[in-house]
PDB file of C-alpha atoms in Angstrom:
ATOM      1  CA  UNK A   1     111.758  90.490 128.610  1.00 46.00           C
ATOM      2  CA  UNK A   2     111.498  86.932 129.725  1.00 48.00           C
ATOM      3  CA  UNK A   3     109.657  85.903 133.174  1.00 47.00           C
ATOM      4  CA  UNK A   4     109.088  82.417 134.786  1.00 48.00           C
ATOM      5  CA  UNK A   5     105.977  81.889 136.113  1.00 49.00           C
ATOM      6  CA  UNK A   6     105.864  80.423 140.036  1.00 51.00           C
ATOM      7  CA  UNK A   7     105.278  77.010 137.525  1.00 52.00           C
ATOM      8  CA  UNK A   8     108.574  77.804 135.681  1.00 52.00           C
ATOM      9  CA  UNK A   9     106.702  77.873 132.508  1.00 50.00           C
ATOM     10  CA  UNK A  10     107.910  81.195 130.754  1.00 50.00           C
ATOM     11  CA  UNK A  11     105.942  83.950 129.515  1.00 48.00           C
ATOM     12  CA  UNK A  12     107.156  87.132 127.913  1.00 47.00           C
ATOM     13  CA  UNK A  13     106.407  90.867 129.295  1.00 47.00           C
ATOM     14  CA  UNK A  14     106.462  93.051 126.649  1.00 49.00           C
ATOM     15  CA  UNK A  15     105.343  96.567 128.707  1.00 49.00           C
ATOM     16  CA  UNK A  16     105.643  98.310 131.591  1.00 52.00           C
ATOM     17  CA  UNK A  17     101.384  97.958 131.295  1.00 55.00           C
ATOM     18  CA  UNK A  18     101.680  94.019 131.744  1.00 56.00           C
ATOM     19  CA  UNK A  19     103.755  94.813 134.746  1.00 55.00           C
ATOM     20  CA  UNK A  20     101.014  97.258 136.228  1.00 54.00           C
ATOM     21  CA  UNK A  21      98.469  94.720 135.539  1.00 59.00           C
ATOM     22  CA  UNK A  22     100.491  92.238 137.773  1.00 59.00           C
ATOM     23  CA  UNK A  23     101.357  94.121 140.639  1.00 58.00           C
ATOM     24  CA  UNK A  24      97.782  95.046 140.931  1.00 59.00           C
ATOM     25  CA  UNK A  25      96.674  91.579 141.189  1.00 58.00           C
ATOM     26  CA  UNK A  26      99.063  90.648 143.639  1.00 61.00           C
ATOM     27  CA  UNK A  27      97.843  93.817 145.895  1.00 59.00           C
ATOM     28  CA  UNK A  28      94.848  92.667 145.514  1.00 61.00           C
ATOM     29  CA  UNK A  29      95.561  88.708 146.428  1.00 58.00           C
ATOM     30  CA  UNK A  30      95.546  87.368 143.812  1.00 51.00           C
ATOM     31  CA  UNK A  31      99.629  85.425 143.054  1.00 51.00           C
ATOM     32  CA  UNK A  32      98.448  82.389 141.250  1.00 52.00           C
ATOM     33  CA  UNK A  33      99.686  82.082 137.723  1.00 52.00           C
ATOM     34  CA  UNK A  34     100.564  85.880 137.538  1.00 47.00           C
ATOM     35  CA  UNK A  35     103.421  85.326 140.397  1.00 49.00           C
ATOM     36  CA  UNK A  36     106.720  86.323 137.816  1.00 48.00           C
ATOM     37  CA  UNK A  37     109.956  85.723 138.837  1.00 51.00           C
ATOM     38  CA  UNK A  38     112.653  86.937 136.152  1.00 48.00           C
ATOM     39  CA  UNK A  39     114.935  84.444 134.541  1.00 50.00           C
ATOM     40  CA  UNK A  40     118.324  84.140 135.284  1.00 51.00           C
ATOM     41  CA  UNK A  41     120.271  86.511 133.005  1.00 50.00           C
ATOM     42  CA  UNK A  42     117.982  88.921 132.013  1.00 50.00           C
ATOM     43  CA  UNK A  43     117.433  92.821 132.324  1.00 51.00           C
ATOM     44  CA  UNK A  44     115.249  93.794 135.284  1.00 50.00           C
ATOM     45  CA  UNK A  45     111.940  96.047 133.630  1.00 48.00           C
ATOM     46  CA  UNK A  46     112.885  99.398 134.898  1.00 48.00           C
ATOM     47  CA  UNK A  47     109.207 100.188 134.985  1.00 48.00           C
ATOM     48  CA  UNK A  48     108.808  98.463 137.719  1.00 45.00           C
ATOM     49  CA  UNK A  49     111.693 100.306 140.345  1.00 45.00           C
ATOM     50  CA  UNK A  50     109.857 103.214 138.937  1.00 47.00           C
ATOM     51  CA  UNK A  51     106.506 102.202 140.007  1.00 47.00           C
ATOM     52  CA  UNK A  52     107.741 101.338 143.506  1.00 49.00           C
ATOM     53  CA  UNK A  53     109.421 104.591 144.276  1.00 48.00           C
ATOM     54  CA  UNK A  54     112.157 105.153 146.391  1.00 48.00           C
ATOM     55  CA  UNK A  55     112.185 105.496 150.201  1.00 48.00           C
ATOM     56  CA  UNK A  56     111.873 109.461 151.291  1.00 51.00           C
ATOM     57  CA  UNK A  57     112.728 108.006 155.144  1.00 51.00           C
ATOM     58  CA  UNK A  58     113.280 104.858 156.936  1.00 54.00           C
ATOM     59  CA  UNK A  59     109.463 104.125 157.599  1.00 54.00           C
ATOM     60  CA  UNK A  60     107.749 105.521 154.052  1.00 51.00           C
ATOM     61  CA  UNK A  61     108.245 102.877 151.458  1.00 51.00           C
ATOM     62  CA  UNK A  62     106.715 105.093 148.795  1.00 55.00           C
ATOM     63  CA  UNK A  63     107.511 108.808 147.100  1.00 53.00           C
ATOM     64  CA  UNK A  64     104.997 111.222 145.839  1.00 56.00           C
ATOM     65  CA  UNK A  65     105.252 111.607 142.222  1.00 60.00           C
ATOM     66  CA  UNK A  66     107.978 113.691 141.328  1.00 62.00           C
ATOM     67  CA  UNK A  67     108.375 114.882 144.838  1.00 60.00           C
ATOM     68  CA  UNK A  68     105.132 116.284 145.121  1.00 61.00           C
ATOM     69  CA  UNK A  69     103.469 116.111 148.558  1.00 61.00           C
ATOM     70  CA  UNK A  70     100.218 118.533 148.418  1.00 60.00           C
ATOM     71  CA  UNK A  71      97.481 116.749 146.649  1.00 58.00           C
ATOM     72  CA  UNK A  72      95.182 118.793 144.388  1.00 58.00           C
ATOM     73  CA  UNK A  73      92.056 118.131 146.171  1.00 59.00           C
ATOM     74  CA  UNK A  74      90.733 120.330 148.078  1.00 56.00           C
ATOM     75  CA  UNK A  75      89.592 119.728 151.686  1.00 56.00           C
ATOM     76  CA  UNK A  76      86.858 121.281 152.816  1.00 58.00           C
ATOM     77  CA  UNK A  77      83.836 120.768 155.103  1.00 58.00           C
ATOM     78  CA  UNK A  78      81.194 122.681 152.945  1.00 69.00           C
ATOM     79  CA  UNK A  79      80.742 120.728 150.179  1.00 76.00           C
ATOM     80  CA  UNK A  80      78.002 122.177 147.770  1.00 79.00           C
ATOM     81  CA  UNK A  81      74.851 120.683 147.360  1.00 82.00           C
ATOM     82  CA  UNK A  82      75.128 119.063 143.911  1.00 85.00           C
ATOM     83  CA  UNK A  83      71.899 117.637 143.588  1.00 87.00           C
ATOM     84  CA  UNK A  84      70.218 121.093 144.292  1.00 87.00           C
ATOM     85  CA  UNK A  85      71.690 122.662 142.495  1.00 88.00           C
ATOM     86  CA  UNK A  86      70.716 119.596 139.617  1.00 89.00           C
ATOM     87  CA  UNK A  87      67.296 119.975 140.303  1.00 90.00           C
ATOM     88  CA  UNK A  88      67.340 124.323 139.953  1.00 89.00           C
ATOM     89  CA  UNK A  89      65.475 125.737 137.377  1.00 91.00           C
ATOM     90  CA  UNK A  90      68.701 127.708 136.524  1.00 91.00           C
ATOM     91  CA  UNK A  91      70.768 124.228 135.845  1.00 92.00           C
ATOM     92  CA  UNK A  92      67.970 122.870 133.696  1.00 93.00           C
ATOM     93  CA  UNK A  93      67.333 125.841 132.041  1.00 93.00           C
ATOM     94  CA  UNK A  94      71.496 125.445 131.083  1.00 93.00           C
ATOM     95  CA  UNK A  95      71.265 122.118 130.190  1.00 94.00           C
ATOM     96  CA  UNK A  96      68.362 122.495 127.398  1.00 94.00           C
ATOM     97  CA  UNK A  97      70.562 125.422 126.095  1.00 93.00           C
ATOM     98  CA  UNK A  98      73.541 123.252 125.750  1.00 94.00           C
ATOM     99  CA  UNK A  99      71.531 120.847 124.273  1.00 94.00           C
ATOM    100  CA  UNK A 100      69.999 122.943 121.699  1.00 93.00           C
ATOM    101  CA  UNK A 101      73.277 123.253 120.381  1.00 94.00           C
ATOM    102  CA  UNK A 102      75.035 119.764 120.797  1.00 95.00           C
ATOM    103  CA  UNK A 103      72.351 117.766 119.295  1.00 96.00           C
ATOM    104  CA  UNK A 104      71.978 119.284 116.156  1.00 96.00           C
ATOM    105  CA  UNK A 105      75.316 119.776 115.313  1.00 96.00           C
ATOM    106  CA  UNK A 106      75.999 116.117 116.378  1.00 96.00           C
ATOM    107  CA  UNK A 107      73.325 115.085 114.090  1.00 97.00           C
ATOM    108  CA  UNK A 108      74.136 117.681 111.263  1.00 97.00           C
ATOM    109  CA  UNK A 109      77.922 116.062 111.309  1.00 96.00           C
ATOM    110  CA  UNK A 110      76.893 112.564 111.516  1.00 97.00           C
ATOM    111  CA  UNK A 111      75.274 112.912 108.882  1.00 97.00           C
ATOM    112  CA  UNK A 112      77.549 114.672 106.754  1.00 96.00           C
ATOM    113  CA  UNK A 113      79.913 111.951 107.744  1.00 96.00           C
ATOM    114  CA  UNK A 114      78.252 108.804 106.651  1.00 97.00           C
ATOM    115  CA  UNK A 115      76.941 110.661 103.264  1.00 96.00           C
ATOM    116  CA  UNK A 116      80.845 110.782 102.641  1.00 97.00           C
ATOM    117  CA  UNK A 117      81.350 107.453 103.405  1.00 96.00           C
ATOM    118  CA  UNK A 118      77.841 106.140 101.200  1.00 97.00           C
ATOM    119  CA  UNK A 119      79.197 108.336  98.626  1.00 96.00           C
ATOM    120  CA  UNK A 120      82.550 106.956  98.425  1.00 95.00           C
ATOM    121  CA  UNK A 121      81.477 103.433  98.845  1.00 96.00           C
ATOM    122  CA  UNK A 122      78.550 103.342  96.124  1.00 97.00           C
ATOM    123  CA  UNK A 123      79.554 106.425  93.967  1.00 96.00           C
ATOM    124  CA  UNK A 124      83.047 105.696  93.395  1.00 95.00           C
ATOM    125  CA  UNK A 125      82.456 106.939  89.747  1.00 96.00           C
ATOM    126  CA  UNK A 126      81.184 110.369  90.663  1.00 95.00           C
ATOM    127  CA  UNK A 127      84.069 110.659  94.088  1.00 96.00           C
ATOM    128  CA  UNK A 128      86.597 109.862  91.069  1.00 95.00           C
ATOM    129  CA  UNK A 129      85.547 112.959  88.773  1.00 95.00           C
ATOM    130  CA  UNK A 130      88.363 115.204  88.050  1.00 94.00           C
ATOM    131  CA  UNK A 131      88.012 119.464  89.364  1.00 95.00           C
ATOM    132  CA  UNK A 132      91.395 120.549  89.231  1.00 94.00           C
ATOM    133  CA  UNK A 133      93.845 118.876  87.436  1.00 92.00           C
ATOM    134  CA  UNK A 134      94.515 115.700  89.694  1.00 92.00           C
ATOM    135  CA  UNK A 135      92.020 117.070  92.420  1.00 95.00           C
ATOM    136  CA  UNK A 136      88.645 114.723  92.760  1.00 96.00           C
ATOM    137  CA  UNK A 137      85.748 115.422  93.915  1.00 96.00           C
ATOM    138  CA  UNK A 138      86.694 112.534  96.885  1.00 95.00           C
ATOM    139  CA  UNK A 139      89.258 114.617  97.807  1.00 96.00           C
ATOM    140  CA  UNK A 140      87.521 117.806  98.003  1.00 96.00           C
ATOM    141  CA  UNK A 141      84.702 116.218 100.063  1.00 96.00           C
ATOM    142  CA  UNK A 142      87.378 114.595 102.104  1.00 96.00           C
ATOM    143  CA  UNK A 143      89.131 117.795 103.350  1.00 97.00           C
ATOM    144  CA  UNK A 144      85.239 119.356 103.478  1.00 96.00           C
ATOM    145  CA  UNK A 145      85.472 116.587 106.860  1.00 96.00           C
ATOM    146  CA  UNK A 146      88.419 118.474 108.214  1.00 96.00           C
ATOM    147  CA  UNK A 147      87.366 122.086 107.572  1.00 97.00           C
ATOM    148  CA  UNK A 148      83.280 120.767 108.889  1.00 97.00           C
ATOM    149  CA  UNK A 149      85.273 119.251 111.961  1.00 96.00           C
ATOM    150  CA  UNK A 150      87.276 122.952 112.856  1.00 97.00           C
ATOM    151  CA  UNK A 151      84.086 124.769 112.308  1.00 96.00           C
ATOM    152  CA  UNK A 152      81.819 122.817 114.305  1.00 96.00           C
ATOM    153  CA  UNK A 153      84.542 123.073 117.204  1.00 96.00           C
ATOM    154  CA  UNK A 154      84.975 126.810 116.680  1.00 97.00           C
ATOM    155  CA  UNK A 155      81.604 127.247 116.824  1.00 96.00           C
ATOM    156  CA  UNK A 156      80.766 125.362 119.955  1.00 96.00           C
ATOM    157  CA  UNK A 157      84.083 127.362 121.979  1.00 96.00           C
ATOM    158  CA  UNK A 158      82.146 130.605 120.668  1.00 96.00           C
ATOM    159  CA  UNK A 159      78.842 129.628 121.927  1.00 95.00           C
ATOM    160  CA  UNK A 160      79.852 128.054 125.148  1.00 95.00           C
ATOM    161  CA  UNK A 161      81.936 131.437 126.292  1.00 95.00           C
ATOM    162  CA  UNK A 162      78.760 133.355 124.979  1.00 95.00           C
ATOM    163  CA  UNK A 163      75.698 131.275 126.414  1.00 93.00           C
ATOM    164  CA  UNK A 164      77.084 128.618 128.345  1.00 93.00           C
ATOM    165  CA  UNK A 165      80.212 129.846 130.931  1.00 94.00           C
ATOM    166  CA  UNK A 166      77.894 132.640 131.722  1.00 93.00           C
ATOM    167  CA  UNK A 167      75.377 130.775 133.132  1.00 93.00           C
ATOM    168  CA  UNK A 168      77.919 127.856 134.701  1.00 92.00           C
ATOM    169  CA  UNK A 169      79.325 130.944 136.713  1.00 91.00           C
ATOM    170  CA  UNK A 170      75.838 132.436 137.712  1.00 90.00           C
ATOM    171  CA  UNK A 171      75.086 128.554 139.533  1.00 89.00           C
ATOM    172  CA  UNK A 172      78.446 128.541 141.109  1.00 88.00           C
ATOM    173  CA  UNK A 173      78.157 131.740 142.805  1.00 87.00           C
ATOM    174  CA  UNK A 174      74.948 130.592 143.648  1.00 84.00           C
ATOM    175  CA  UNK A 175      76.208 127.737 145.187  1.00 82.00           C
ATOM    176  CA  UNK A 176      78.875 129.543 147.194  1.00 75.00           C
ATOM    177  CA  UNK A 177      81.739 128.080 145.094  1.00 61.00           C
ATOM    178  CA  UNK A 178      83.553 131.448 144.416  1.00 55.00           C
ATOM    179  CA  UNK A 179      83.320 132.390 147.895  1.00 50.00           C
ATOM    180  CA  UNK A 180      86.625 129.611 148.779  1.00 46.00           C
TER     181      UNK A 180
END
């Protein structure tokens, strides 16, 4: 879509994103050279009528998104304390757990990784050697990334409902969050 600028100079919009971008700056005071007027004959961006929403009654200028009025957050007075419960032995004691996991496998697939990627950049020879008729050793290695990624995943979902939930749900009764 074409614009004039408040200069007349013209400048093209090519998403509703550029048009997001805009509006915010002229919320927050800022018209100068982002002030777009569209030129004459062209197709309004129906992002933007979207993006204003439509009048629910005379005084409300904007509508909830898609008619929703309760917001998600919850309200309440008694908050818990996060940094207690930060500081507990309990939440420490998780977070070492969680880390003798993470770590390792982070540093056991990194490395995997990039001794794919050496391989294939300095070994192109060896990557290239035939297994199975037009099967490589490349490929092979290449799908090993894949089947390394599912099992690293699998295993973390397996130890987190084991080890880690367990314990998450311990602090939060603790805290009083179950209690709501």
């Amino acid at each position: 879509m074409k614009w004039k600028t408040a200069g007349g100079a013209p400048h093209s919009v090519d998403s509703g994103r550029t048009v997001v971008r805009i509006a915010r700056l002229r919320q927050l005071g800022d018209p100068g050279r982002h002030t777009l007027k569209p030129q004459e004959g062209c197709m309004s961006n129906a992002t933007q009528s979207a993006l204003r929403g439509s009048p629910r009654e005379p005084g409300n200028q904007r509508a909830a998104f898609g008619g929703i009025e309760k917001s998600a957050v919850r309200t309440t007075a008694d908050r818990p304390d996060f940094t207690a419960i930060q500081q507990s032995a309990e939440f420490r004691s998780l977070r070492r757990r969680l880390k003798w996991f993470v770590f390792p496998a982070t540093a056991f697939f990194l490395i995997w990784y990039l001794g794919y990627v050496v391989a294939a950049a300095y070994f192109p020879e060896e990557m290239a050697k035939p297994v199975v008729g037009d099967v490589n050793v490349g490929l092979l290695l290449g799908i090993g990334q894949f089947v390394t990624t599912v099992g690293l995943t699998t295993l973390y979902v397996r130890f987190a409902r084991r080890h880690i939930d367990p314990r998450v749900d311990e602090i939060r009764e603790q805290a009083g969050e179950f209690d709501r």
